[in-house]
Amino acid sequence: MREEHYRLLTLGMGYFWDACAILAYFALVIGVGLASARRRGQNMREFSVGSRQLPWWAVLASIIAAELSAATFLGAPGEGYHLRNFTYVQLAIGTVIARVIVAYLFLRPFYDNNVVSIYEFLQVRFGVTTRNAASAVFLVTRLLASGTRLYVAAVIVVLGYEMVHGVAATNEQSIWIYGGAVLLVTALTTVYTAAGGIRAVVWTDVIQASVMGGALLYALISLWFGVGGWTGAHSALTQPTDLQFFDSGIDYSKGVLANVYGVLGSEYTIWAALLGSVFTTMATHGTDQDMVQRMLTAKNYHKSRLALILSGLIDIPVGMAFAFIGILIFVFYQQHPDPSLPTKNPEIFSYYILHQLPPGARGLLVAGVLATAMGSLSTALNALATSFTQDFWVPYFGRNADQHRIVSAVRWSTVVFALLLAAVGTITAAVVVYSPHARIIPVVLGIFGYTYGSLLGIFLLGLTTKKRGTERGNLIAMLAGFTGVAILSGLPWDLTNAVRGQSYNLSSTIIQLSQYGFLQFEKGYVTPPAWLVQIEFPWRVMFGTIITYAVAACFKRK
């Protein structure tokens, strides 16, 4: 009886120290965020770009915090665990190349035109219709992508519930826990984001980047000693592809066309890094208000360039560290088998944190997960509210509004988008609960892969030509880019399967489409025809960009 009492007391003290670490983090972030709101006058320029007075190193930390979402913090180790190599990190090579292009092609025009919403540049170059279309694409895509990421941070809360209660949560319980955690993180983040604007976002990102860095370093050190260093790790990694850095994706026993299809259908190859990842990063760092807005807080485009390029160089060792954590977790559980180890990609690192780290350190890592969620969420909230207010509310509802009314509108927009993001995050959690084999990184990146090629194509046309592109032509081109990527990604067939489910009862329409070679039928599902190349998520933005640019360039201004 005495031993059981001692055990419960020890558990209680452990949870107490974890709670202290998490509460201290929340108090620090919210305190700094609210303090930022009281230091400057309130106008749209201050709220959205901090009057362009923030130091470059703070912008650098903010970019890193925004990039390292909870999807990366938990999903990247999951990739390392399943692949047992560093091929995932190949994509970071392309991100460095893309940042140099964005730094020298995109940033100066944004500064020269003194934009708050980057889609204002498209109005200067083409007209209001193109601006509105691009802004609307951003609003919808960012809402879905950031909402999807938001649920990931709640994974560790669900696993914590299961650890404390000693039983697995039911699907219904999991969804309620996910929803509660998502609402809590969203509410806390909204408080300081709505109050302090981009200045609060950037300075809290500095704190969040520091917490994430500390959590990452502690996880690496504890795992390294936990598996017995290099000797213990190497003994468990005996497969030919273990610890591999590069994957060409080429099978020399096959023909050229078969290899092209194979490379485009693979996620992590050197070709995806040198081509697909370049276009993806150009889109996320050059045409997404979420990311560009923090770059516009630097004093000039020179400082902004410095922060952007350095963030890309930092991404490589950070990505390797996350992948190595996943590899070491694989080794650890080879040495210490655990039948309760989950199989879902984002749950693997969470499970290790909760079950293997000591109290206090466990709380630090949980705070690191929450920091990633709040960092990316605060940026998304500020960008969504800024874009909506500047691109739609001011032109159509507040033409004569003073700065007080405009700032009030952007704050209320922040609250509304927070509710929408929380709803998307909860719905995503429900989908993943009932789809246990979902891999989170392809899901998250796949969402904007359908639309950001269209954005990048139009921006590139505006930046590299003077007379090409018209309002009507741009809309046609953006639609063509989306349609092309949807077909090459198999979206029409996926939607068909979502509606009809697994069924061997073939309708006359499906039979006819199959006869004409537009689909195949396998195990109760429809699939794309064998002749149609299917591209994986790293390639979507590239194909969307090429299609959009080519179509839009066919239209010439008079």
Coordinates of C-alpha atoms in Angstrom, one line a residue, residues 155-359:
V155 CA -1.7 14.7 -31.0
I156 CA 0.5 14.9 -28.0
V157 CA -2.4 15.9 -25.8
V158 CA -4.4 12.8 -26.9
L159 CA -1.4 10.6 -26.1
G160 CA -1.0 12.3 -22.8
Y161 CA -4.6 11.5 -21.9
E162 CA -4.0 7.9 -22.8
M163 CA -0.8 7.8 -20.7
V164 CA -2.5 9.2 -17.6
H165 CA -5.6 7.0 -17.8
G166 CA -3.8 3.9 -18.9
V167 CA -6.2 3.1 -21.7
A168 CA -6.5 4.2 -25.3
A169 CA -9.0 6.9 -26.0
T170 CA -12.0 6.0 -28.2
N171 CA -12.5 7.7 -31.5
E172 CA -15.1 9.9 -30.0
Q173 CA -13.0 10.8 -27.0
S174 CA -10.0 11.6 -29.2
I175 CA -12.0 14.0 -31.3
W176 CA -13.3 15.8 -28.2
I177 CA -9.7 16.1 -26.9
Y178 CA -8.4 17.3 -30.2
G179 CA -11.1 19.9 -30.4
G180 CA -10.5 21.2 -26.9
A181 CA -6.7 21.4 -27.4
V182 CA -7.2 23.1 -30.8
L183 CA -9.5 25.7 -29.3
L184 CA -7.2 26.4 -26.3
V185 CA -4.1 27.0 -28.5
T186 CA -6.2 29.1 -31.0
A187 CA -7.7 31.2 -28.2
L188 CA -4.4 31.9 -26.5
T189 CA -2.7 32.8 -29.8
T190 CA -5.5 35.0 -30.9
V191 CA -5.3 37.1 -27.8
Y192 CA -1.8 38.5 -28.5
T193 CA -2.1 38.4 -32.3
A194 CA -5.2 40.5 -32.3
A195 CA -3.8 42.9 -29.8
G196 CA -0.2 43.4 -31.0
G197 CA -0.3 42.5 -34.7
I198 CA 2.8 41.5 -36.6
R199 CA 5.1 43.0 -34.0
A200 CA 3.7 40.7 -31.4
V201 CA 3.9 37.8 -33.9
V202 CA 7.6 38.4 -34.6
W203 CA 8.7 38.9 -31.0
T204 CA 6.8 35.8 -29.7
D205 CA 8.3 33.9 -32.7
V206 CA 11.7 34.7 -31.3
I207 CA 10.7 33.1 -28.0
Q208 CA 9.1 30.1 -29.8
A209 CA 12.1 29.6 -32.0
S210 CA 14.3 29.5 -28.9
V211 CA 12.0 27.0 -27.1
M212 CA 11.9 24.8 -30.2
G213 CA 15.7 24.9 -30.5
G214 CA 16.1 23.9 -26.9
A215 CA 13.6 21.1 -27.2
L216 CA 15.2 19.8 -30.4
L217 CA 18.7 19.8 -28.8
Y218 CA 17.5 18.0 -25.7
A219 CA 15.7 15.3 -27.7
L220 CA 18.8 14.7 -29.8
I221 CA 21.1 14.4 -26.8
S222 CA 18.8 12.2 -24.7
L223 CA 18.2 9.8 -27.7
W224 CA 21.9 9.6 -28.6
F225 CA 22.9 8.5 -25.1
G226 CA 19.7 6.4 -24.8
V227 CA 20.7 4.2 -27.7
G228 CA 24.4 3.9 -26.8
G229 CA 25.8 6.4 -29.2
W230 CA 27.1 5.6 -32.6
T231 CA 27.8 1.9 -31.7
G232 CA 24.3 1.3 -30.7
A233 CA 22.7 3.2 -33.6
H234 CA 24.9 1.6 -36.3
S235 CA 24.2 -1.9 -35.1
A236 CA 20.4 -1.5 -35.7
L237 CA 20.8 0.3 -39.1
T238 CA 21.9 -2.5 -41.4
Q239 CA 19.7 -2.1 -44.5
P240 CA 21.2 -0.7 -47.7
T241 CA 19.1 2.5 -47.6
D242 CA 19.6 3.2 -43.9
L243 CA 21.3 6.6 -43.3
Q244 CA 21.1 7.4 -47.0
F245 CA 21.3 11.1 -47.8
F246 CA 20.4 11.2 -51.5
D247 CA 18.1 9.1 -53.7
S248 CA 18.2 9.6 -57.4
G249 CA 15.0 7.7 -57.9
I250 CA 16.4 6.2 -61.1
D251 CA 16.3 2.5 -61.9
Y252 CA 18.9 1.9 -64.7
S253 CA 17.2 -1.4 -65.6
K254 CA 14.2 0.6 -66.9
G255 CA 13.7 2.8 -69.8
V256 CA 13.8 6.6 -69.9
L257 CA 10.0 7.1 -69.8
A258 CA 9.5 4.6 -67.0
N259 CA 12.2 6.5 -64.9
V260 CA 10.5 9.8 -65.6
Y261 CA 7.2 8.4 -64.4
G262 CA 9.0 6.9 -61.4
V263 CA 10.7 10.1 -60.4
L264 CA 7.6 12.2 -60.7
G265 CA 5.7 9.6 -58.6
S266 CA 8.3 9.7 -55.8
E267 CA 8.3 12.1 -52.9
Y268 CA 12.0 12.4 -51.8
T269 CA 14.5 12.3 -54.6
I270 CA 17.4 14.6 -55.6
W271 CA 15.3 15.7 -58.6
A272 CA 12.4 16.7 -56.4
A273 CA 15.0 18.8 -54.4
L274 CA 16.5 20.5 -57.3
L275 CA 13.3 21.2 -59.2
G276 CA 10.1 20.5 -57.3
S277 CA 11.2 21.9 -54.0
V278 CA 12.6 25.1 -55.7
F279 CA 9.1 25.9 -57.1
T280 CA 7.4 25.0 -53.9
T281 CA 9.6 27.3 -51.8
M282 CA 9.3 30.1 -54.3
A283 CA 5.5 29.9 -53.9
T284 CA 5.5 29.7 -50.1
H285 CA 8.2 32.4 -49.6
G286 CA 7.4 34.7 -52.5
T287 CA 3.6 34.6 -53.1
D288 CA 2.2 33.7 -49.7
Q289 CA 1.2 36.6 -47.5
D290 CA 1.8 34.4 -44.5
M291 CA 5.5 34.2 -45.0
V292 CA 6.3 37.4 -47.0
Q293 CA 4.6 39.7 -44.5
R294 CA 7.2 39.0 -41.8
M295 CA 9.9 39.7 -44.4
L296 CA 8.4 43.1 -45.1
T297 CA 8.9 44.1 -41.4
A298 CA 12.6 44.5 -42.0
K299 CA 14.0 48.0 -42.4
N300 CA 14.8 47.5 -46.1
Y301 CA 15.0 44.8 -48.7
H302 CA 18.7 44.3 -48.1
K303 CA 18.0 43.2 -44.4
S304 CA 15.0 41.2 -45.6
R305 CA 17.2 39.3 -48.1
L306 CA 19.8 38.5 -45.4
A307 CA 17.1 37.1 -43.1
L308 CA 15.5 35.0 -45.9
I309 CA 18.7 33.5 -47.2
L310 CA 20.1 32.7 -43.8
S311 CA 16.8 30.9 -42.9
G312 CA 17.3 28.6 -45.8
L313 CA 20.9 27.7 -44.8
I314 CA 19.6 27.0 -41.2
D315 CA 16.9 24.8 -42.6
I316 CA 19.4 22.1 -43.7
P317 CA 20.9 21.2 -40.3
V318 CA 17.5 21.6 -38.6
G319 CA 15.9 19.2 -41.1
M320 CA 18.7 16.8 -40.6
A321 CA 18.3 17.0 -36.8
F322 CA 14.5 16.2 -37.1
A323 CA 15.2 13.3 -39.4
F324 CA 17.9 12.0 -37.1
I325 CA 15.6 12.1 -34.1
G326 CA 13.2 9.8 -36.0
I327 CA 16.1 7.5 -36.9
L328 CA 17.3 7.3 -33.3
I329 CA 13.7 6.6 -32.1
F330 CA 13.6 3.7 -34.5
V331 CA 16.9 2.4 -33.0
F332 CA 15.6 3.0 -29.4
Y333 CA 12.5 0.9 -29.9
Q334 CA 14.5 -1.8 -31.7
Q335 CA 16.5 -2.0 -28.5
H336 CA 13.5 -1.6 -26.2
P337 CA 10.5 -3.1 -28.0
D338 CA 7.2 -1.6 -27.0
P339 CA 4.0 -3.2 -28.2
S340 CA 2.0 0.0 -27.5
L341 CA 4.1 2.1 -29.9
P342 CA 1.7 3.8 -32.3
T343 CA 2.1 3.6 -36.0
K344 CA 0.7 7.0 -37.1
N345 CA 3.4 9.2 -38.4
P346 CA 2.9 12.2 -36.1
E347 CA 2.4 10.1 -33.0
I348 CA 5.8 8.4 -32.9
F349 CA 7.8 11.3 -31.5
S350 CA 4.9 12.4 -29.2
Y351 CA 4.8 8.9 -27.7
Y352 CA 8.6 8.9 -27.1
I353 CA 8.4 12.3 -25.4
L354 CA 5.6 11.3 -23.1
H355 CA 6.9 7.8 -22.1
Q356 CA 10.7 8.2 -22.1
L357 CA 11.6 11.7 -21.0
P358 CA 11.8 12.7 -17.3
P359 CA 9.4 15.2 -15.8

